[in-house]
Each structure stands twice: as C-alpha cells, then as structure tokens.
XYZ file of N, CA, C and O in Angstrom:
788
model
N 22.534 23.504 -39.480
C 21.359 24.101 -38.849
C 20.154 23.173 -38.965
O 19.314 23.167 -38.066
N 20.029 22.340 -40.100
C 18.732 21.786 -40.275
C 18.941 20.542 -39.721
O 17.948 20.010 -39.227
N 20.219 19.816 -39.670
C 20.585 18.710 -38.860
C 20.218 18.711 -37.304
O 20.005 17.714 -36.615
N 20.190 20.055 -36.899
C 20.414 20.176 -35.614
C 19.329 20.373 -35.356
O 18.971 19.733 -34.368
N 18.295 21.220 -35.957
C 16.688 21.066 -35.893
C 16.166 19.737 -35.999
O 15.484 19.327 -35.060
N 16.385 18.956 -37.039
C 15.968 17.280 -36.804
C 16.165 16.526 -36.026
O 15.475 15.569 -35.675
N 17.750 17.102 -35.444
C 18.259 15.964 -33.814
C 17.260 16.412 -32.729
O 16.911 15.580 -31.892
N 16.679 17.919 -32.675
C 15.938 18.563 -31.763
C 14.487 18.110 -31.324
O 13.860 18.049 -30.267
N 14.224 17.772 -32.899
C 12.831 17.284 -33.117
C 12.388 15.811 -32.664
O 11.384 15.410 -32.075
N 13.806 14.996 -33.294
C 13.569 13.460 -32.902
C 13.740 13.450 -31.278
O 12.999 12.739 -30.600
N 14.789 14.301 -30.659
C 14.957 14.185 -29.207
C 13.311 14.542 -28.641
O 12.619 13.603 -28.248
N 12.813 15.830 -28.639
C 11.529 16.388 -28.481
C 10.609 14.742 -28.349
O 10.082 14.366 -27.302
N 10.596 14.035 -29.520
C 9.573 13.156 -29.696
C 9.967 11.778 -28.995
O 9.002 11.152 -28.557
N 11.354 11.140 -28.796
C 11.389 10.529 -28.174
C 11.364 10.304 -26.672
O 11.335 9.171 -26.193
N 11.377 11.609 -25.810
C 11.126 12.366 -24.480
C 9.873 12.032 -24.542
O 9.522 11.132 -23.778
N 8.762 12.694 -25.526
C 7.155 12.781 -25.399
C 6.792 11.135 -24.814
O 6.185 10.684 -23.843
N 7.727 10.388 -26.310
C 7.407 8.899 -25.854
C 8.205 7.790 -24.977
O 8.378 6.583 -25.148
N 8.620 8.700 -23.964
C 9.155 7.856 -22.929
C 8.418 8.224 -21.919
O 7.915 7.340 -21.225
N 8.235 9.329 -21.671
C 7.338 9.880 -20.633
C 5.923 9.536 -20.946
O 5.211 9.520 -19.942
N 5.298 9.245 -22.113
C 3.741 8.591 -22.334
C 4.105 7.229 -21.847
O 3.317 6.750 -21.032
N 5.392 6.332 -22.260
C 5.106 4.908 -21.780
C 5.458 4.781 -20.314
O 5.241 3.724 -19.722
N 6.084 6.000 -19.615
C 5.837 6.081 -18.134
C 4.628 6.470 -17.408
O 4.344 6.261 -16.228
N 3.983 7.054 -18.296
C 2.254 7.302 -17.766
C 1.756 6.305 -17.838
O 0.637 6.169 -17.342
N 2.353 5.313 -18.436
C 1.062 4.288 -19.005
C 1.858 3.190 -18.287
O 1.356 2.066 -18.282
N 3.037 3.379 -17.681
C 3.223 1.910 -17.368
C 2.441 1.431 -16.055
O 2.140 2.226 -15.165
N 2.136 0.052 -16.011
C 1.581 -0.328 -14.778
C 2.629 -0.400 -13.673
O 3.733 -0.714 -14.117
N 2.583 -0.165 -12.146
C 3.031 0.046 -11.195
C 3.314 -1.730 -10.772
O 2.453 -2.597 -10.921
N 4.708 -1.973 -10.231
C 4.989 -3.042 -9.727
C 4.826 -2.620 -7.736
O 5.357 -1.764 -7.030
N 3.682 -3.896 -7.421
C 3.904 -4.092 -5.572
C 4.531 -4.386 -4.927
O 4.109 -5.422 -4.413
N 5.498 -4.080 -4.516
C 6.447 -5.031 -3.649
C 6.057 -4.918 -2.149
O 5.822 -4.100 -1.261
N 6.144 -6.431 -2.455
C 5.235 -7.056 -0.831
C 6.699 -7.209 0.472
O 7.346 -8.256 0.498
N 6.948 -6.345 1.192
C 7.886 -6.036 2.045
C 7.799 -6.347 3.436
O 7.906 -5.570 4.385
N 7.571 -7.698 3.444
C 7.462 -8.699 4.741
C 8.695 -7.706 6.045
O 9.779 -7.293 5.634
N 8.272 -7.495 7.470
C 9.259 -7.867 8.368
C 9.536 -9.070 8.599
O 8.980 -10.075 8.156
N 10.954 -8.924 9.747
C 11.072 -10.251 9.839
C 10.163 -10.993 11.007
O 10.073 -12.220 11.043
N 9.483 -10.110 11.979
C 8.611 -10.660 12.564
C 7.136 -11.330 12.384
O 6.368 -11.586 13.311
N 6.829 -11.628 10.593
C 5.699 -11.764 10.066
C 6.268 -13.301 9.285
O 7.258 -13.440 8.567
N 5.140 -14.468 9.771
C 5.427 -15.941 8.928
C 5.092 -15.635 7.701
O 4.337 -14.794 7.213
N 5.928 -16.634 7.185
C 5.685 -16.716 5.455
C 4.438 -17.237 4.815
O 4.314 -17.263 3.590
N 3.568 -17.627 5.591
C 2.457 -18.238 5.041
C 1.138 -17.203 5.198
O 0.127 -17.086 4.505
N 1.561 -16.551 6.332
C 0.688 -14.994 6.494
C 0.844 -14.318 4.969
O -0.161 -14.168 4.275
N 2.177 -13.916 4.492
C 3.040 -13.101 3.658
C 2.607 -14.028 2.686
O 1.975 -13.278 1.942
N 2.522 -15.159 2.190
C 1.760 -15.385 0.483
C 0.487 -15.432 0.531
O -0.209 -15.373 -0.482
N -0.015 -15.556 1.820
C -1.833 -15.407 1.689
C -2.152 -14.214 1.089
O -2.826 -14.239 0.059
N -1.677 -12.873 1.693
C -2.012 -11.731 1.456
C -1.361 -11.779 0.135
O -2.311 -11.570 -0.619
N -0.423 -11.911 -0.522
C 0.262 -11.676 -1.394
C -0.717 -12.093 -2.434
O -1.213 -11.265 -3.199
N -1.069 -13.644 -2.485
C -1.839 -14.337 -3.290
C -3.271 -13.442 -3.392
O -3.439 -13.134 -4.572
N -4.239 -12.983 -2.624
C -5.485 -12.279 -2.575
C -4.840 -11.210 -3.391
O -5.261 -11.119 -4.544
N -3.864 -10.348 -3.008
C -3.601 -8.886 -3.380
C -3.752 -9.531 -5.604
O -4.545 -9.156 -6.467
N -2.804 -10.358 -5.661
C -2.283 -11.032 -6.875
C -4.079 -11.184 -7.941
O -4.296 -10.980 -9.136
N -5.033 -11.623 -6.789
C -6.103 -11.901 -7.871
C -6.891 -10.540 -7.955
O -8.122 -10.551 -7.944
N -6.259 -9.509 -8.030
C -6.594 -7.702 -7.973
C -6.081 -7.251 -9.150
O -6.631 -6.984 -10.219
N -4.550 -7.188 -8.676
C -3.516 -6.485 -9.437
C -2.247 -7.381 -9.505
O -1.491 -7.402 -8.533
N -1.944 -8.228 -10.771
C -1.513 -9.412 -10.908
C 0.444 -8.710 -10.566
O 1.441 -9.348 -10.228
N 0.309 -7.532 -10.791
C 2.100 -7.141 -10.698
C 2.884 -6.967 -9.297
O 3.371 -5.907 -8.902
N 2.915 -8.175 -8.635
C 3.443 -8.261 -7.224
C 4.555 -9.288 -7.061
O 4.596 -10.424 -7.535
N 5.546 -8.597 -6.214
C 6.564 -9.543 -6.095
C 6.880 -9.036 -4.851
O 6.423 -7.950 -4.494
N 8.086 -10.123 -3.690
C 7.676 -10.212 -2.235
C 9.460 -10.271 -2.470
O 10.462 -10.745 -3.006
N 8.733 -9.240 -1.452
C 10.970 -9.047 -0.918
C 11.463 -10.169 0.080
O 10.784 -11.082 0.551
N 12.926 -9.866 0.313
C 13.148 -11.148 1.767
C 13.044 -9.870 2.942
O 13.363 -8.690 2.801
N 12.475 -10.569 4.143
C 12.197 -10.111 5.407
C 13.509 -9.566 5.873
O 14.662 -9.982 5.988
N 12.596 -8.035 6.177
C 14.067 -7.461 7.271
C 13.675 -6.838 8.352
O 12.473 -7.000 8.560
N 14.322 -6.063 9.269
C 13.936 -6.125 10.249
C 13.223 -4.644 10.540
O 13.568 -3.714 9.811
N 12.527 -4.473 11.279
C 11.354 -3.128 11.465
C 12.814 -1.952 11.386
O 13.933 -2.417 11.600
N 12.625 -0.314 11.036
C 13.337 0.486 11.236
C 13.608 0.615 12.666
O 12.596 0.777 13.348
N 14.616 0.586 13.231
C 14.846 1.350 14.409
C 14.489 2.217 15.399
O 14.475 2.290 16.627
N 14.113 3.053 14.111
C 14.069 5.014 14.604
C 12.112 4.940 14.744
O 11.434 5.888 15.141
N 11.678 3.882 14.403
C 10.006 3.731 14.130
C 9.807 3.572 15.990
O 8.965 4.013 16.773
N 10.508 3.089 16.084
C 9.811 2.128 17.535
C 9.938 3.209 18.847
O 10.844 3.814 19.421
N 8.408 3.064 18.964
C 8.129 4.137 20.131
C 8.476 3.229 21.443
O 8.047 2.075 21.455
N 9.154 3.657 22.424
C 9.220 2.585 23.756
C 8.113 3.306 24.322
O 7.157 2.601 24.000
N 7.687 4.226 24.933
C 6.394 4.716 25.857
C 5.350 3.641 25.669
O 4.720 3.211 26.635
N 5.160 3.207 24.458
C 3.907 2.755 24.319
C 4.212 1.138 23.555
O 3.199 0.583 23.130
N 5.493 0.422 23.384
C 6.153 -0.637 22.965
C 5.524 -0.798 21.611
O 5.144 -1.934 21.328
N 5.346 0.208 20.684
C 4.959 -0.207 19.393
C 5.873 0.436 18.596
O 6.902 0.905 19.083
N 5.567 0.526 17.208
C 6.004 1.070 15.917
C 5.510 2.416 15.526
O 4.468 2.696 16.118
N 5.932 3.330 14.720
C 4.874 4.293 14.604
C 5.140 4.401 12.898
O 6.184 4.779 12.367
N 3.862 3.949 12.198
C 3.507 3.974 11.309
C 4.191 4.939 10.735
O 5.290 4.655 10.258
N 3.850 5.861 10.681
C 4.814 6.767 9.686
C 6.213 6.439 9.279
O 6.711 5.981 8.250
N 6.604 6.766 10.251
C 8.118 6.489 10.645
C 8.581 5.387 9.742
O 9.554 5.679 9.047
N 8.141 4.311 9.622
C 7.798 2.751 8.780
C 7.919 3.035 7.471
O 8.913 2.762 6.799
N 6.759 3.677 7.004
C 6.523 3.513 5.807
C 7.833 5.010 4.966
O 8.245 4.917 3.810
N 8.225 6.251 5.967
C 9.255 6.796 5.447
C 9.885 6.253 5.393
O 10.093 6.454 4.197
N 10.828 5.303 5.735
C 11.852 4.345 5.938
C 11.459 3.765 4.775
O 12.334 3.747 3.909
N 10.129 3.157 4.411
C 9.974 2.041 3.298
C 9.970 3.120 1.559
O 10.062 2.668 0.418
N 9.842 4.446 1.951
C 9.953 4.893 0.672
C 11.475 5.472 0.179
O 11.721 5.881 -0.955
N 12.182 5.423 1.013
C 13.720 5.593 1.194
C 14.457 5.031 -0.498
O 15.088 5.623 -1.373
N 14.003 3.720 -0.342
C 14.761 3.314 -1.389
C 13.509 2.353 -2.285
O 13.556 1.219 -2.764
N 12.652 3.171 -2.253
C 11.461 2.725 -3.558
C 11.518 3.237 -4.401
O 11.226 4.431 -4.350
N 11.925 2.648 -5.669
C 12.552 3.567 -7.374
C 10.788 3.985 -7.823
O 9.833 3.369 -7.351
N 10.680 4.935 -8.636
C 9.658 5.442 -9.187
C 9.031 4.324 -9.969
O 9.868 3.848 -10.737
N 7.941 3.771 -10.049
C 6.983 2.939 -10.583
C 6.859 1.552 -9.803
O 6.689 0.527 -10.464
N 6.928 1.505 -8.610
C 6.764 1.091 -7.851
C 6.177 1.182 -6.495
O 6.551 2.197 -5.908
N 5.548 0.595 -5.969
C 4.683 0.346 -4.625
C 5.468 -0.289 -3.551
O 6.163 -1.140 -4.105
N 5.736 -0.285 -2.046
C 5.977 -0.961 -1.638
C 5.156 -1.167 -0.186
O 5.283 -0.355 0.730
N 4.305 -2.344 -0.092
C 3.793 -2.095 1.132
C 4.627 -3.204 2.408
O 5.181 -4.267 2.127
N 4.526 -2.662 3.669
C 5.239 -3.267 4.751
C 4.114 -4.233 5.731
O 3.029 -3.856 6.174
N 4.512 -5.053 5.831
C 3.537 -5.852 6.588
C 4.770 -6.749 8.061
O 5.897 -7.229 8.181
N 3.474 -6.464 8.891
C 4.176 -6.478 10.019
C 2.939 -7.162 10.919
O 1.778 -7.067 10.521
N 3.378 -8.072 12.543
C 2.369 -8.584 13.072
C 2.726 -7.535 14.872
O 2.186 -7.846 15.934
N 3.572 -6.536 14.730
C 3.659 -5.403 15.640
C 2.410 -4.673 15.743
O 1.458 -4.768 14.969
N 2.487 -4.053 16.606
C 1.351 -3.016 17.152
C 1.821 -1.625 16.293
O 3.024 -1.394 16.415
N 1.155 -0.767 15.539
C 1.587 0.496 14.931
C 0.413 1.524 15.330
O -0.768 1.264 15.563
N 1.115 2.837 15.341
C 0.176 4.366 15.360
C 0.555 5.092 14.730
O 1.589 4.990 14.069
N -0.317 6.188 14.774
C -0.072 7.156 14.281
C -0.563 8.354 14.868
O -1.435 8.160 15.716
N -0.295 9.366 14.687
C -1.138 10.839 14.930
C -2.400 10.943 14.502
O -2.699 10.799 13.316
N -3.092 11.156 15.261
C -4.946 10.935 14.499
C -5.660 12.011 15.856
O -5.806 11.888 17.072
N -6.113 13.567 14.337
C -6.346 14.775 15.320
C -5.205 15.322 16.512
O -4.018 15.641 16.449
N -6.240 15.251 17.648
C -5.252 15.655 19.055
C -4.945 13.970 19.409
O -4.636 14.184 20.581
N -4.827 12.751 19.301
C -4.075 11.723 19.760
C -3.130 11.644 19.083
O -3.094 11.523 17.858
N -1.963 11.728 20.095
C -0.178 12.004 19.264
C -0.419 10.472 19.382
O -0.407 10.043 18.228
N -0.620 9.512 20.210
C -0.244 8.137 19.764
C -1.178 7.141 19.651
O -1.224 6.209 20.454
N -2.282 7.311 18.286
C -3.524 6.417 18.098
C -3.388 4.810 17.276
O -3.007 4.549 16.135
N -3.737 4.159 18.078
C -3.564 2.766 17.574
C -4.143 2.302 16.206
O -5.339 2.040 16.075
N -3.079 2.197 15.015
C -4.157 1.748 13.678
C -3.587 0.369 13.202
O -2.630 -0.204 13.724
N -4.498 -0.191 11.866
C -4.338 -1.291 11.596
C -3.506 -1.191 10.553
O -2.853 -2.199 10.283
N -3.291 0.234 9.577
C -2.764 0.529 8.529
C -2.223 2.401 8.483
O -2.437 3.437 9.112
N -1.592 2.020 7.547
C -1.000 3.823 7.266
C -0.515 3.558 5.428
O -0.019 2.547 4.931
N -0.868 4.808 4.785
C -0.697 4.722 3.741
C -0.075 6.215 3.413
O -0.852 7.086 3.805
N 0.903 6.648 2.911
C 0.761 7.882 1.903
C 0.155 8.157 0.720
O 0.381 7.500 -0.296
N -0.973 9.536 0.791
C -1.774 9.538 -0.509
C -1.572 10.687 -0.917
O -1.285 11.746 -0.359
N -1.811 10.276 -2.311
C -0.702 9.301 -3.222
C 0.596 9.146 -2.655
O 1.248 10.056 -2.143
N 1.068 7.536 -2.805
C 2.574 7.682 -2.009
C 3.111 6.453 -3.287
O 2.546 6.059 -4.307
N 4.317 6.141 -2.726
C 4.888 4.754 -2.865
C 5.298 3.892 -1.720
O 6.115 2.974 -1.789
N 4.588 4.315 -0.563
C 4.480 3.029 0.583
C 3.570 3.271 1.359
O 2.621 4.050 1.276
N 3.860 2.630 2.067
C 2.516 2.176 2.782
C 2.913 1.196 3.594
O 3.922 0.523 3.385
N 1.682 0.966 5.162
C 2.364 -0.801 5.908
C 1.361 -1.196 6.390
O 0.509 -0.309 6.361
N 0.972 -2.210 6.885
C 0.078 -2.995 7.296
C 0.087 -3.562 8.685
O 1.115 -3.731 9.341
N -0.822 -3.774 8.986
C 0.010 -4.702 11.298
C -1.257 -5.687 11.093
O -2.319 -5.187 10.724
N -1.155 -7.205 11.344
C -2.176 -7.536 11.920
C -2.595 -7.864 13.310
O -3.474 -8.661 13.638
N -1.480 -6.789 14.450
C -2.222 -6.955 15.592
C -3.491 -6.790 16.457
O -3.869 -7.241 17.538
N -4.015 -5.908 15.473
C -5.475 -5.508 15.862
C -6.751 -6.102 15.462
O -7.902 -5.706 15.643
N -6.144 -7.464 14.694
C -7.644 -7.860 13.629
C -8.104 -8.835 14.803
O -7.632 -8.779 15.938
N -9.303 -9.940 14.296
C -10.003 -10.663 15.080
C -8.865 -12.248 14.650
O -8.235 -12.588 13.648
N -9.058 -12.769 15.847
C -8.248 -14.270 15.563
C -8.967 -14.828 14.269
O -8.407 -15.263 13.263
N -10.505 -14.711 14.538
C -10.891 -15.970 13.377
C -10.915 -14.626 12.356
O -11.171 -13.428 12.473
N -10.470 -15.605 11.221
C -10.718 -14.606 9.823
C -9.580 -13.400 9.531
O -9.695 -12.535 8.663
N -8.334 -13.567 10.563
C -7.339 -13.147 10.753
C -6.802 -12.618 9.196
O -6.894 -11.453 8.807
N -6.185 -13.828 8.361
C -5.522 -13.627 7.542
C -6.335 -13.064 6.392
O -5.621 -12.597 5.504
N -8.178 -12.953 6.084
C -8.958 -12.118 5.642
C -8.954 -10.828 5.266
O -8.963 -10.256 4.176
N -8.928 -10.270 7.098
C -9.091 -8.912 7.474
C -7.227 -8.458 7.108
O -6.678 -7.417 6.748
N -7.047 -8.969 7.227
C -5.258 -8.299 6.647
C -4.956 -8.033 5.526
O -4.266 -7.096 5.122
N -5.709 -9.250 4.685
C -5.675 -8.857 2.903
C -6.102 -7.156 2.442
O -5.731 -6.317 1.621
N -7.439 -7.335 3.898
C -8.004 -6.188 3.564
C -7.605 -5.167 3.695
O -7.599 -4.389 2.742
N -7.210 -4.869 4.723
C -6.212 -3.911 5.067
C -5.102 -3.484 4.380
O -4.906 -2.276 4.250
N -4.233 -4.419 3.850
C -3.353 -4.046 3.314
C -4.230 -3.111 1.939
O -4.106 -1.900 1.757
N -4.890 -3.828 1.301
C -5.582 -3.839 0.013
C -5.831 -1.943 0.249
O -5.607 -0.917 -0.394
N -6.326 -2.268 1.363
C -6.750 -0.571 1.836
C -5.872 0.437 1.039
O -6.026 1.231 0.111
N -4.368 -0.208 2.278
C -3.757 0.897 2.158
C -2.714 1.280 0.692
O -2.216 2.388 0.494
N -2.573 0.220 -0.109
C -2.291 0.121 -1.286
C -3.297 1.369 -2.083
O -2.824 2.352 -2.656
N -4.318 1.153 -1.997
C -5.223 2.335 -2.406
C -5.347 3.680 -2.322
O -5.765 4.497 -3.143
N -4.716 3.867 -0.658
C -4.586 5.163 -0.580
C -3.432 5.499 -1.637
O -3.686 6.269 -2.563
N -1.693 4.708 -1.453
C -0.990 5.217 -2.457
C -1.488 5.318 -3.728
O -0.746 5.987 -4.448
N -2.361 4.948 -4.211
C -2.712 5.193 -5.596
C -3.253 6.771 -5.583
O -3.081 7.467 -6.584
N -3.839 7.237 -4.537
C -4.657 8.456 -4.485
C -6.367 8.524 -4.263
O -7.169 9.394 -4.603
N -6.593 7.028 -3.437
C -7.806 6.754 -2.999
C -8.207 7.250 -1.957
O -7.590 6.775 -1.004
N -9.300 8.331 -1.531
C -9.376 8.709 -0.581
C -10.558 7.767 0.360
O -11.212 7.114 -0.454
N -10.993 7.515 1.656
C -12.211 7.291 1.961
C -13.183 6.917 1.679
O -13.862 7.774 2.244
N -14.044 6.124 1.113
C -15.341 5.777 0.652
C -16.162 5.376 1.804
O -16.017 4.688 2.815
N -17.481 6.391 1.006
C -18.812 6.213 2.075
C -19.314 4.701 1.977
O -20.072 4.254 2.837
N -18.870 3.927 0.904
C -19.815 2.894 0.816
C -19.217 1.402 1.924
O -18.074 0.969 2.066
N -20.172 1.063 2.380
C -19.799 0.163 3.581
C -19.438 -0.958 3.277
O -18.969 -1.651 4.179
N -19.512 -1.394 2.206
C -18.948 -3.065 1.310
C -17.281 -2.492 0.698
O -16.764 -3.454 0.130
N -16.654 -1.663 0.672
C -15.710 -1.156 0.066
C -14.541 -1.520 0.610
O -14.490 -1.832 1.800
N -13.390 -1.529 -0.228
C -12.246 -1.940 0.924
C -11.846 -1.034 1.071
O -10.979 -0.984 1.943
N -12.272 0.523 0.189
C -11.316 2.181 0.746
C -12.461 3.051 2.405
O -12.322 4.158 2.925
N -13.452 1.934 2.729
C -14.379 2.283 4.003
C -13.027 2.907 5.379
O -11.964 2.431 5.777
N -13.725 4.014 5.678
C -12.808 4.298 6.695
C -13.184 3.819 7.762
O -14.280 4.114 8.240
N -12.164 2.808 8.462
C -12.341 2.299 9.693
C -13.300 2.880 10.650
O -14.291 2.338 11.140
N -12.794 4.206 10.857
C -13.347 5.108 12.567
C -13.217 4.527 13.430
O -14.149 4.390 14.222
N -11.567 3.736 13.701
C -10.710 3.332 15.357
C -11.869 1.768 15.631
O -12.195 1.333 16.735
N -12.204 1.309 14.539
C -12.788 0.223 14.636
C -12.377 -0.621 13.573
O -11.441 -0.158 12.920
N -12.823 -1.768 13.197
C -12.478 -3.406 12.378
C -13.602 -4.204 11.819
O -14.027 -5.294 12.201
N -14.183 -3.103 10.392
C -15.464 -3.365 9.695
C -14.550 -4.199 8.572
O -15.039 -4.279 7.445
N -13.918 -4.503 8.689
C -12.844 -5.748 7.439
C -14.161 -7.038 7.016
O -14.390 -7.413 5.866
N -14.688 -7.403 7.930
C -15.686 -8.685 7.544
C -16.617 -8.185 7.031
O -17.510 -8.953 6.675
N -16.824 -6.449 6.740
C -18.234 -6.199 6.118
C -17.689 -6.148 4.582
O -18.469 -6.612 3.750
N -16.500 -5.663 4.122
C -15.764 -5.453 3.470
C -15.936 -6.797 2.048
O -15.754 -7.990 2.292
N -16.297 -6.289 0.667
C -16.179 -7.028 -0.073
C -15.265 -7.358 -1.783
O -14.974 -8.321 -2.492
N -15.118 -5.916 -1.777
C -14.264 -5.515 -2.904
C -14.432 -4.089 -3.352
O -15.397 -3.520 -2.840
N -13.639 -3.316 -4.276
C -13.742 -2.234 -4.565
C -14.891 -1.694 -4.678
O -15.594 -2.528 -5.249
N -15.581 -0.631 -4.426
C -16.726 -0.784 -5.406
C -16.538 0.320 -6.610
O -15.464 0.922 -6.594
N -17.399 0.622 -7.570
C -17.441 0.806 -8.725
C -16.873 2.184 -8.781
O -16.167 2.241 -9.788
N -16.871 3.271 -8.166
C -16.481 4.535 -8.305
C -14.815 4.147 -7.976
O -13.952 4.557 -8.752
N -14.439 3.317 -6.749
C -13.247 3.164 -6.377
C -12.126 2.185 -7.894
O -10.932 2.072 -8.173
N -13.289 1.762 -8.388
C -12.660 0.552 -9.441
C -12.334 1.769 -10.295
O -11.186 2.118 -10.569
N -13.159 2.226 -10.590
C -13.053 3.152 -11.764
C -11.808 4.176 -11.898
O -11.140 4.406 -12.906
N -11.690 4.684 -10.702
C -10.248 5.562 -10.238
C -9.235 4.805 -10.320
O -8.169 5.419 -10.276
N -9.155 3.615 -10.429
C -8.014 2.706 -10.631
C -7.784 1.784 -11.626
O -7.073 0.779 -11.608
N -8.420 2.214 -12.433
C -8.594 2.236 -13.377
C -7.633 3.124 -14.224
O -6.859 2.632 -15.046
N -7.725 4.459 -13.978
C -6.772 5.340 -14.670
C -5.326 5.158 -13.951
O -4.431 5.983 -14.133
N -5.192 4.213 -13.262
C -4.129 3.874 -13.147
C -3.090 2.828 -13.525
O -1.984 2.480 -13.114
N -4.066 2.429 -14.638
C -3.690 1.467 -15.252
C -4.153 -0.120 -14.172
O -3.566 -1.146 -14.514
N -4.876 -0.206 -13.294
C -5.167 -1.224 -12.441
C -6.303 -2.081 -13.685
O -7.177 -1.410 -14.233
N -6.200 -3.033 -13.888
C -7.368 -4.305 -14.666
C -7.883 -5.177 -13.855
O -7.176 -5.911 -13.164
N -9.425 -5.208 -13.836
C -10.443 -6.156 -13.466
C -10.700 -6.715 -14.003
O -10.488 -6.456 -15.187
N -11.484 -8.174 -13.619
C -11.711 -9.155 -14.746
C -13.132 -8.509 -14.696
O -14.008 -8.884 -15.475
C-alpha cells in the first residue's frame, strides 16, 4: 500500500515536471519553402526571422497542396495552405509556408480577398506570398510579413501602433513603415518564451 502511494506520488511529480518543461520549452520555426520560391528569397527571410527568434530551421521545398488552388481566380487559398501545413506539425513547433503565388482568403462578405499572409491564432502554421509586395524592398516587406504572421500563431492579435510588425494591413502594404515589435507586442512574447537582445 505505501509502495504504491510512493509510485503514485513520484508518477504525480514527474507528470507536473514534464508538463512545466513543456510550458517552458521554446517553440522550434520551421521555415517551409514551396517549391515555387528561390533559395536565396528562403534564407533572407530565414536569416531576419533568425536575428528575432534564433530557433529556426528550413525544410526542403515541396510542392503547394492541391486541394488549396482555386482555378476561378488562378491562386491559392490561404487557409486551405496553412491546414495542409498543420497536418503534420508535432506540438512545439511552428511551421510557416512561404510561397511567391497569389493567396486569399475570406475577409467579411469577400469569399475571395487577396492577402499577403494568413496565420492561425494561436495556431502552429501559418504562410506567407510575396506576390503582392513592391519590387524594390521586396525581400524586406516579406520578412515582414512572414514575421507578422508567425505572431499571430503565437496569439498576437492586431496592433494599433503603426511602426509594429502585428499593424493590420487594411487590403494595403504599410511593410516599409514597419520597424519591429513594439513593446506591448514584445512583452506578450515574451511569455512565450521568445528573447530579445
């Protein structure tokens, strides 16, 4: 009886402390190139994302889901993407999709609205397009974007502040006003175990 109370107790406590070092562990990114996106696009962003949140590693390129691709309108549909990308994402992990396709989504009454990003919040994916950014400053505004939508999976909603990278677009491409987290957004990611210098 008292053996079996002590196996109960040590089990009890080693549960507590597996599940505390799963609260506490930091989240790995996996940077989930298509195959229609160059590799030098795919370590730029990778490298920017890296001087944020140093735990990123870059899959090999595959090809967009199937079942994503709207023909009416010859694009992708975001959602669709990033369900596909959480399919086989193990728990403590991120995976965002980056792509140089056209993507939408549902936004209000437009069943098919053109965006630059889609995130689940809180999720474990998320994807990125840079068909909509500006030529110059291209590979910039994509960091940003992605950076965005990485945020929402954390559970970042919107920020009013206009230097922010969680600024909500509004069907526009304020990426060049865009400068880094700011302090309320740092701070929330913070409890996520995210480190700033």
């Amino acid at each position: 009886m008292l053996a079996g109370l002590l196996f109960l107790l040590m089990f009890s406590c080693s549960d507590k402390k597996a599940n505390l070092i799963e609260n506490n562990r930091e989240a790995v990114i996996l940077v989930q190139p298509f195959k229609d996106m160059n590799s030098e696009t795919t370590k730029f962003v990778t490298d920017q994302i890296k001087k944020i949140y140093p735990h990123v590693k870059v899959l090999e390129p595959i090809e967009l889901p199937k079942e994503a691709y709207y023909k009416e309108r010859n694009r992708y549909r975001a959602d669709s993407i990033i369900k596909s990308l959480s399919q086989n994402t193990e728990k403590g992990f991120v995976k965002i999709g980056l792509t140089t396709n056209d993507i939408s989504s549902t936004k209000g009454s437009v069943i098919d609205f053109g965006v630059m990003g889609l995130g689940y919040q809180p999720g474990k994916s998320c994807v990125a397009s840079n068909f909509r950014l500006n030529k110059d400053n291209k590979n910039e505004q994509f960091f940003k974007v992605a950076i965005h939508e990485i945020g929402h999976t954390q559970g970042l909603k919107h920020c009013p502040e206009k230097s922010c990278f969680m600024r909500d677009a509004e069907g526009k491409n304020p990426t060049d006003e865009e400068t880094d987290f700011c302090n309320k957004c740092r701070d929330f990611l913070k409890t996520k175990n995210w480190k700033f210098n």
